[in-house]
Short mmCIF file of C-alpha atoms in Angstrom, two decimals:
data_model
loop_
_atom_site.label_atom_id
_atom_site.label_comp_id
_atom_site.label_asym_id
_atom_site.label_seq_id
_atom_site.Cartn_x
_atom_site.Cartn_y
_atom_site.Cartn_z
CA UNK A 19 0.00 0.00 0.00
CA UNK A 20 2.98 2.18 1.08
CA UNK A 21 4.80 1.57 -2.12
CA UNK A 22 1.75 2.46 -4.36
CA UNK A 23 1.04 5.65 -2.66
CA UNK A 24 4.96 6.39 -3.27
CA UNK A 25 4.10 5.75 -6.63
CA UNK A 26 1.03 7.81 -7.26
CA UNK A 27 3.12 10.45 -5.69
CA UNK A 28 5.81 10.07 -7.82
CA UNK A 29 3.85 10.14 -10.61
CA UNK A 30 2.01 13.75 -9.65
CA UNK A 31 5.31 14.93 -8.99
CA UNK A 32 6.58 14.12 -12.34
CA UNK A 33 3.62 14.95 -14.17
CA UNK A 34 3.61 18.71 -12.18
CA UNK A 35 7.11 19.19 -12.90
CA UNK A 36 6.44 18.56 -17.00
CA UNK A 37 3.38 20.17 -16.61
CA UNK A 38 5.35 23.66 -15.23
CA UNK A 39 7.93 22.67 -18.18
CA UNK A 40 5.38 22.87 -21.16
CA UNK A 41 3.48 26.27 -19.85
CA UNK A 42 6.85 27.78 -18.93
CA UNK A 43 7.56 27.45 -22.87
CA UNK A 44 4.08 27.96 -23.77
CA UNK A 45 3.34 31.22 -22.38
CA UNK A 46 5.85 33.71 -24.19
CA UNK A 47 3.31 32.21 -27.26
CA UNK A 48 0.26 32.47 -25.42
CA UNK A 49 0.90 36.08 -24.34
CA UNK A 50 1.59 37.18 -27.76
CA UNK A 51 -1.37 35.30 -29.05
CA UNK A 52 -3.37 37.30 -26.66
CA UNK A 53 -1.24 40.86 -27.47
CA UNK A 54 -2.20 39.97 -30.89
CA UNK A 55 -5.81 39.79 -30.69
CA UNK A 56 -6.11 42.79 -28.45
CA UNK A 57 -7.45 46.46 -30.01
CA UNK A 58 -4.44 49.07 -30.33
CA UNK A 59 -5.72 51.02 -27.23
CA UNK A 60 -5.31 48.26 -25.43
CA UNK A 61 -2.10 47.24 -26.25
CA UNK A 62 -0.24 50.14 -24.89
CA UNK A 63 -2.35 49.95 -21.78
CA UNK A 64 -0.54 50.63 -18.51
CA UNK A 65 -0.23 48.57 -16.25
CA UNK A 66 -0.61 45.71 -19.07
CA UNK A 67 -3.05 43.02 -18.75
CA UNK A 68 -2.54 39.66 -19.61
CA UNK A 69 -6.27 38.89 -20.72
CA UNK A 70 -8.05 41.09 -23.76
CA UNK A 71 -10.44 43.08 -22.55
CA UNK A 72 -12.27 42.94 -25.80
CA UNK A 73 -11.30 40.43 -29.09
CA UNK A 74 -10.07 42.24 -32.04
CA UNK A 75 -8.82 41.12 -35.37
CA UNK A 76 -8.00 44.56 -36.59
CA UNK A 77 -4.16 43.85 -36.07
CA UNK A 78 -3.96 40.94 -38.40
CA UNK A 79 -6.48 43.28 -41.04
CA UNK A 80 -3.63 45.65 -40.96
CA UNK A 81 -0.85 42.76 -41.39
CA UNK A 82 -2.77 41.47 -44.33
CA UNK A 83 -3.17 44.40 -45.82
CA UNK A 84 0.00 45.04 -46.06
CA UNK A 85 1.85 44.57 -49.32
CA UNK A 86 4.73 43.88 -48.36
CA UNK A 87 4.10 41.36 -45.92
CA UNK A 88 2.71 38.96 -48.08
CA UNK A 89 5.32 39.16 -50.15
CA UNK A 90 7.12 38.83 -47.47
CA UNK A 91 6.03 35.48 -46.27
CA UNK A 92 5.99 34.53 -50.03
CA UNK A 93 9.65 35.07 -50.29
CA UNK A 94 10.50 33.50 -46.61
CA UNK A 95 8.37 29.92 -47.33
CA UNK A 96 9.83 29.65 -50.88
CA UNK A 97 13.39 30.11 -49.32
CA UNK A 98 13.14 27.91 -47.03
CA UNK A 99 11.26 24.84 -48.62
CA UNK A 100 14.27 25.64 -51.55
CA UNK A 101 17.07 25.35 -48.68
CA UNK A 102 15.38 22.10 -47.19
CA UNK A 103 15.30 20.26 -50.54
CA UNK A 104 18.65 21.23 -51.58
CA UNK A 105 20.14 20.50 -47.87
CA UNK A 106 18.77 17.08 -47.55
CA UNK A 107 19.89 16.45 -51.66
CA UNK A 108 23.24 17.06 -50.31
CA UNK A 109 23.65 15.85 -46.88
CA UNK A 110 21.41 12.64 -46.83
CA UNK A 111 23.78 10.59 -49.52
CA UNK A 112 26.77 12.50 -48.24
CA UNK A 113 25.78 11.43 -44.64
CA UNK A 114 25.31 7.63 -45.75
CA UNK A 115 28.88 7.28 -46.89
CA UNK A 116 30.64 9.08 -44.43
CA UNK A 117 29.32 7.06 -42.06
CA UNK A 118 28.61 3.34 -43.59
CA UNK A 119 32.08 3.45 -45.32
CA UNK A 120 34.14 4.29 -42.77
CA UNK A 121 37.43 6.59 -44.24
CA UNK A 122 39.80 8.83 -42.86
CA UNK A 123 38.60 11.23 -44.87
CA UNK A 124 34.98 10.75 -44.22
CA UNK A 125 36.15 11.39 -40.52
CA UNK A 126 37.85 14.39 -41.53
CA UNK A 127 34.57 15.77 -43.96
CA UNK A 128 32.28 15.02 -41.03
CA UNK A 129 34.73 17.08 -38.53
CA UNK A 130 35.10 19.74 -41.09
CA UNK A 131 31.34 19.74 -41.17
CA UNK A 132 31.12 20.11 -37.42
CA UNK A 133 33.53 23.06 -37.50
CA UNK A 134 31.79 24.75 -39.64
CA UNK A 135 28.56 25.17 -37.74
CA UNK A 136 30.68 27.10 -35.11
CA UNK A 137 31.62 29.79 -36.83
CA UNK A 138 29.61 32.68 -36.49
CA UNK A 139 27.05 33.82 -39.17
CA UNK A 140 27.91 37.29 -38.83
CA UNK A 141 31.45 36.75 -39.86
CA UNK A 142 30.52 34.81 -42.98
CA UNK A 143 28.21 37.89 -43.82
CA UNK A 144 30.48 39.98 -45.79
CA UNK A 145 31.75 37.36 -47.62
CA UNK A 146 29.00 35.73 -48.55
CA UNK A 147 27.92 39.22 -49.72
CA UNK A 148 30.88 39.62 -51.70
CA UNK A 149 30.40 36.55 -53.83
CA UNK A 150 26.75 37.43 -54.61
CA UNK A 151 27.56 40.91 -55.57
CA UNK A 152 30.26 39.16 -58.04
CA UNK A 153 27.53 36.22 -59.27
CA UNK A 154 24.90 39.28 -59.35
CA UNK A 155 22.76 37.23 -57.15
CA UNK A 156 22.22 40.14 -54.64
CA UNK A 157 18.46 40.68 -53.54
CA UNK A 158 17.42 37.11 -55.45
CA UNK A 159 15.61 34.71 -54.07
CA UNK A 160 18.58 32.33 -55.35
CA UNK A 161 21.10 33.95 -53.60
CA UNK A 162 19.56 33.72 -50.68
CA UNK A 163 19.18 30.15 -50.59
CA UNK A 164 22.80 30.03 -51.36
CA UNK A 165 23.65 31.68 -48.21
CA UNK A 166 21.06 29.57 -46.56
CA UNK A 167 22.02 26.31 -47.89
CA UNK A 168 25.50 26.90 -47.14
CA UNK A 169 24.48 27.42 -43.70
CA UNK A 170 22.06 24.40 -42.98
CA UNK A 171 24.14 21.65 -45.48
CA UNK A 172 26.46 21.07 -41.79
CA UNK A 173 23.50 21.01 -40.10
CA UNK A 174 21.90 18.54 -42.25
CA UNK A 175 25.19 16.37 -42.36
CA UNK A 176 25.41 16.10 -39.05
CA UNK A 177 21.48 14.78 -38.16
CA UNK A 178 21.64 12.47 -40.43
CA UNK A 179 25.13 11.10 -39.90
CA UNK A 180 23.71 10.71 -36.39
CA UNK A 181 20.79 8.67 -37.78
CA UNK A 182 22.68 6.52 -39.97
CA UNK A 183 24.56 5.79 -37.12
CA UNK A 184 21.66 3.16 -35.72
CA UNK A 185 21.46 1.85 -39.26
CA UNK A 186 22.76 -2.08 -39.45
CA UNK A 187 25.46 -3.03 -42.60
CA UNK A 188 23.57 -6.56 -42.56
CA UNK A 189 20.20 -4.19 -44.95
CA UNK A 190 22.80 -2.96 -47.22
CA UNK A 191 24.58 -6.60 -47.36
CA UNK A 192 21.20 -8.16 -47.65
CA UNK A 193 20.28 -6.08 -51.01
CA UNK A 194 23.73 -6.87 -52.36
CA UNK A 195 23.05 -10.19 -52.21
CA UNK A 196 19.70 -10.14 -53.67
CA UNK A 197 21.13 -8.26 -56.66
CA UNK A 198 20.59 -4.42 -55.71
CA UNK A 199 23.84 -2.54 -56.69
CA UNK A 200 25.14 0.34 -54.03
CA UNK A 201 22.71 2.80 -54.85
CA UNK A 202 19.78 0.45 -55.56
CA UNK A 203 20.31 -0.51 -52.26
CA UNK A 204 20.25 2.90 -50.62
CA UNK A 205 17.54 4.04 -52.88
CA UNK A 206 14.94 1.14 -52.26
CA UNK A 207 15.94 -0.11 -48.66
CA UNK A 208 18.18 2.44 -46.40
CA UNK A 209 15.74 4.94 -47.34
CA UNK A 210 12.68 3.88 -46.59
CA UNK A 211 14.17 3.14 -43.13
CA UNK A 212 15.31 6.41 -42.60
CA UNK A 213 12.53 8.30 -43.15
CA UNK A 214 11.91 9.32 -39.86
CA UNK A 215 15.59 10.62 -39.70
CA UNK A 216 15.03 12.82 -42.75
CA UNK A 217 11.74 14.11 -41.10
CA UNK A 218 13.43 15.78 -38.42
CA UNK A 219 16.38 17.05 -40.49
CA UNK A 220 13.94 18.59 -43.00
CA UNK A 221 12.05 19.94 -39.32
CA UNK A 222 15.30 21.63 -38.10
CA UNK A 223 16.61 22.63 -41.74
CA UNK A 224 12.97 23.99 -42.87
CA UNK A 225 12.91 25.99 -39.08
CA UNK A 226 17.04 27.35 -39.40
CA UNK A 227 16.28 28.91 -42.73
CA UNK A 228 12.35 30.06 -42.10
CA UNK A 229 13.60 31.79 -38.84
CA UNK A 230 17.43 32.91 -40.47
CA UNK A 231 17.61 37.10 -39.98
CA UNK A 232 21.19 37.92 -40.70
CA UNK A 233 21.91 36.81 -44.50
CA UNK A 234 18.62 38.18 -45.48
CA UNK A 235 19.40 41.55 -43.73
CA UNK A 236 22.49 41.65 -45.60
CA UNK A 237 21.29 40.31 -48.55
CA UNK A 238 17.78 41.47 -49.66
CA UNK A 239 16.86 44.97 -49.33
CA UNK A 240 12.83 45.20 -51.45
CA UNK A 241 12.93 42.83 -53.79
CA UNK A 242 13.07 39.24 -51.37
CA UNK A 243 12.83 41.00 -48.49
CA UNK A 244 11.85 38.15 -45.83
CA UNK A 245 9.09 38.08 -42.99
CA UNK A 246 11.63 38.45 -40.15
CA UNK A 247 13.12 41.90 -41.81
CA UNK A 248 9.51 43.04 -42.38
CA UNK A 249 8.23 41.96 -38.76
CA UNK A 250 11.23 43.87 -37.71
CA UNK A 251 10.50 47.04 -39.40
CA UNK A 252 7.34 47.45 -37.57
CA UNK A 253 9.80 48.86 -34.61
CA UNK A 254 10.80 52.16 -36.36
CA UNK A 255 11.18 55.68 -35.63
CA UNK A 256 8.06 56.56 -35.20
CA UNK A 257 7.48 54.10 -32.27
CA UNK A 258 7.04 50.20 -32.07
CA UNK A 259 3.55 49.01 -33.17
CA UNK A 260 3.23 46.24 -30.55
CA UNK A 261 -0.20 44.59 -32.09
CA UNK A 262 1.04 44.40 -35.68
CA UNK A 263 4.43 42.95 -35.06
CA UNK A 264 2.30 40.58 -32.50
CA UNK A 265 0.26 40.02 -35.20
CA UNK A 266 2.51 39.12 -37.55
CA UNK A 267 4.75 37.01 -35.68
CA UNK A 268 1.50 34.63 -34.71
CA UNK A 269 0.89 34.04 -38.54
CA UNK A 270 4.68 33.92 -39.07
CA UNK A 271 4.40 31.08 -36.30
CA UNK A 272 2.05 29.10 -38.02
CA UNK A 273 3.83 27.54 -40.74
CA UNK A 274 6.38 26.10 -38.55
CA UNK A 275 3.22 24.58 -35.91
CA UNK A 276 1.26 23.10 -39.53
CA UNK A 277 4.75 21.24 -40.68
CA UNK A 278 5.69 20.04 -37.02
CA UNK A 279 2.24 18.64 -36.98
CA UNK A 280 2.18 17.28 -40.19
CA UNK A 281 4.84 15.58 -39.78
CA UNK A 282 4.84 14.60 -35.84
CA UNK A 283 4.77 10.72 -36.51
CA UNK A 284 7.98 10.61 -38.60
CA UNK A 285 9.53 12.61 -36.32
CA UNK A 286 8.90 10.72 -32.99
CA UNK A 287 9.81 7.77 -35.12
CA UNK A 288 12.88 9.51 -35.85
CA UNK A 289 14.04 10.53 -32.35
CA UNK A 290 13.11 7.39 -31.35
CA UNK A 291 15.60 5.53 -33.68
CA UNK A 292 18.09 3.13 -32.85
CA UNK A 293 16.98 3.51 -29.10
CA UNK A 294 16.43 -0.46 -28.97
CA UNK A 295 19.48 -1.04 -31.10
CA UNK A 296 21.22 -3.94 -29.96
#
C-alpha cells in the first residue's frame, strides 16, 4: 500500500514538474497570441493586462493588408522549402557514406562539417555578400538560398550522420546479395528506413532557414525581403507598433506549428531511432 502511494506520488510529482515545463515554454506564445488579438488602445495599456479586454482582429487586417508582408512570407516559405530540398539532396547521400564506409577522410569531412557550424554567421556575412555581388545574385531569391544552404548543409550532415549511425550493414549486405547494386540498395531499402531521420532534419533545416535574420538583412533589401526583416521594421522611428508585429509574428508562427504537426509521426519515429538497437 505504502509503495503504491509512493508511486502515485511520484507520478504527480513528475507529471507537475512537465506540466510547469510545457506552460513555462508555452506562455511567451500564449501572451503574444493574446497581445495579438487585443485592439491598439489596449495594447499600450498601462499597467498591461494579460487577458483582452475585448477580441479584435484589426491587427492581423492591418498585417494582411499590407503589401509587403505577403510578399514577405511569399519570399521567406519559398526560401526555405528551396534550402530544405537542396540540404537534404546534399547531406542525406553525403551522410550515408561518411558514415557506412568508414574513411579517414569521411572522418575528416564530417569534422570539417562540425567546425563549420561554429563559426559565427555574422562573420561569414560579408563574404558571402561579396560573392553574390560578383555572381549578381544580390536581392534574389537564389542567392539567398545560397547563403542559406550553405548554412544548414552542416547542419543537415550532421542529423543524419547521427541517424545513420543506428542503421545495421547486414540491410545494405542483404540487397547486395539479392542483386541491388550500391545505390539500388540505398535508394529502395536504407531509405525507406530512414525516413523518420530525414523528417526531423527537413524539421530543423525547414525551421534554421524560415527563422534565419542575418543573411537576409544583408542580402535582400525590397525585392526578397523576408518576414523576419519586415516583422522587424514594424519597430521604427516613429514608435514600435506592438499589435502588428504581435500580429505578424503569430501568422509567421504558423507555418512552422502546420509542418511540425504534419509531420509529428515521422519525427517521434525519428528521435526514437536506434533507441532499442542492440
Amino acid at each position: 500500500m505504502r509503495r503504491a502511494r509512493r508511486f502515485n506520488i511520484n507520478g504527480i510529482l513528475v507529471n507537475a514538474a512537465a506540466l510547469a515545463l510545457v506552460l513555462s515554454y508555452a506562455l511567451p506564445y500564449v501572451y503574444l497570441l493574446m497581445t495579438s488579438i487585443k485592439p491598439a488602445a489596449d495594447v499600450q495599456q498601462i499597467p498591461p493586462s494579460f487577458l483582452p479586454a475585448v477580441v479584435s482582429l484589426e491587427n492581423f487586417r492591418e498585417v494582411l493588408q499590407s503589401s509587403a508582408l505577403p510578399k514577405a512570407f511569399a519570399s521567406s516559405l519559398a526560401v526555405a522549402v528551396l534550402t530544405t530540398v537542396f540540404s537534404l539532396a546534399a547531406a542525406v547521400p553525403a551522410a550515408y557514406v561518411a558514415t557506412q564506409y568508414r574513411r579517414r577522410i569521411t572522418t575528416l569531412f564530417l569534422l570539417f562539417a562540425l567546425v563549420t557550424r561554429m563559426v559565427p554567421s555574422v562573420s561569414l556575412g560579408v563574404p558571402l555578400f561579396q560573392l553574390l555581388k560578383s555572381l549578381g545574385l544580390l536581392d534574389t531569391i537564389p542567392g539567398l538560398v545560397l547563403a542559406h544552404t550553405s548554412a544548414a548543409v552542416p547542419l543537415a550532415l550532421l542529423l543524419m550522420s547521427a541517424f545513420f549511425e543506428g542503421v545495421p550493414k547486414e540491410l545494405e549486405e542483404a540487397a547486395r546479395i539479392d542483386g541491388c547494386t550500391r545505390f539500388q540498395a540505398f535508394r529502395k531499402i536504407i531509405l525507406p528506413v530512414m525516413i523518420g531521420g530525414i523528417a526531423v532534419t527537413a524539421l530543423f533545416t525547414f525551421i534554421t532557414s524560415w527563422n534565419e535574420f542575418l543573411y537576409a538583412l544583408l542580402l535582400t533589401s525590397e525585392a526578397t525581403k523576408t518576414a523576419p526583416i519586415v516583422i522587424a521594421e514594424y519597430n521604427s522611428v516613429y514608435g514600435l507598433a506592438w499589435g502588428a508585429m504581435t500580429a505578424a509574428a503569430v501568422l509567421y508562427s504558423l507555418p512552422v506549428i502546420v509542418v511540425t504537426l504534419a509531420l509529428q509521426k515521422q519525427i517521434v519515429g525519428g528521435l526514437t531511432f536506434g533507441a532499442v538497437k542492440g
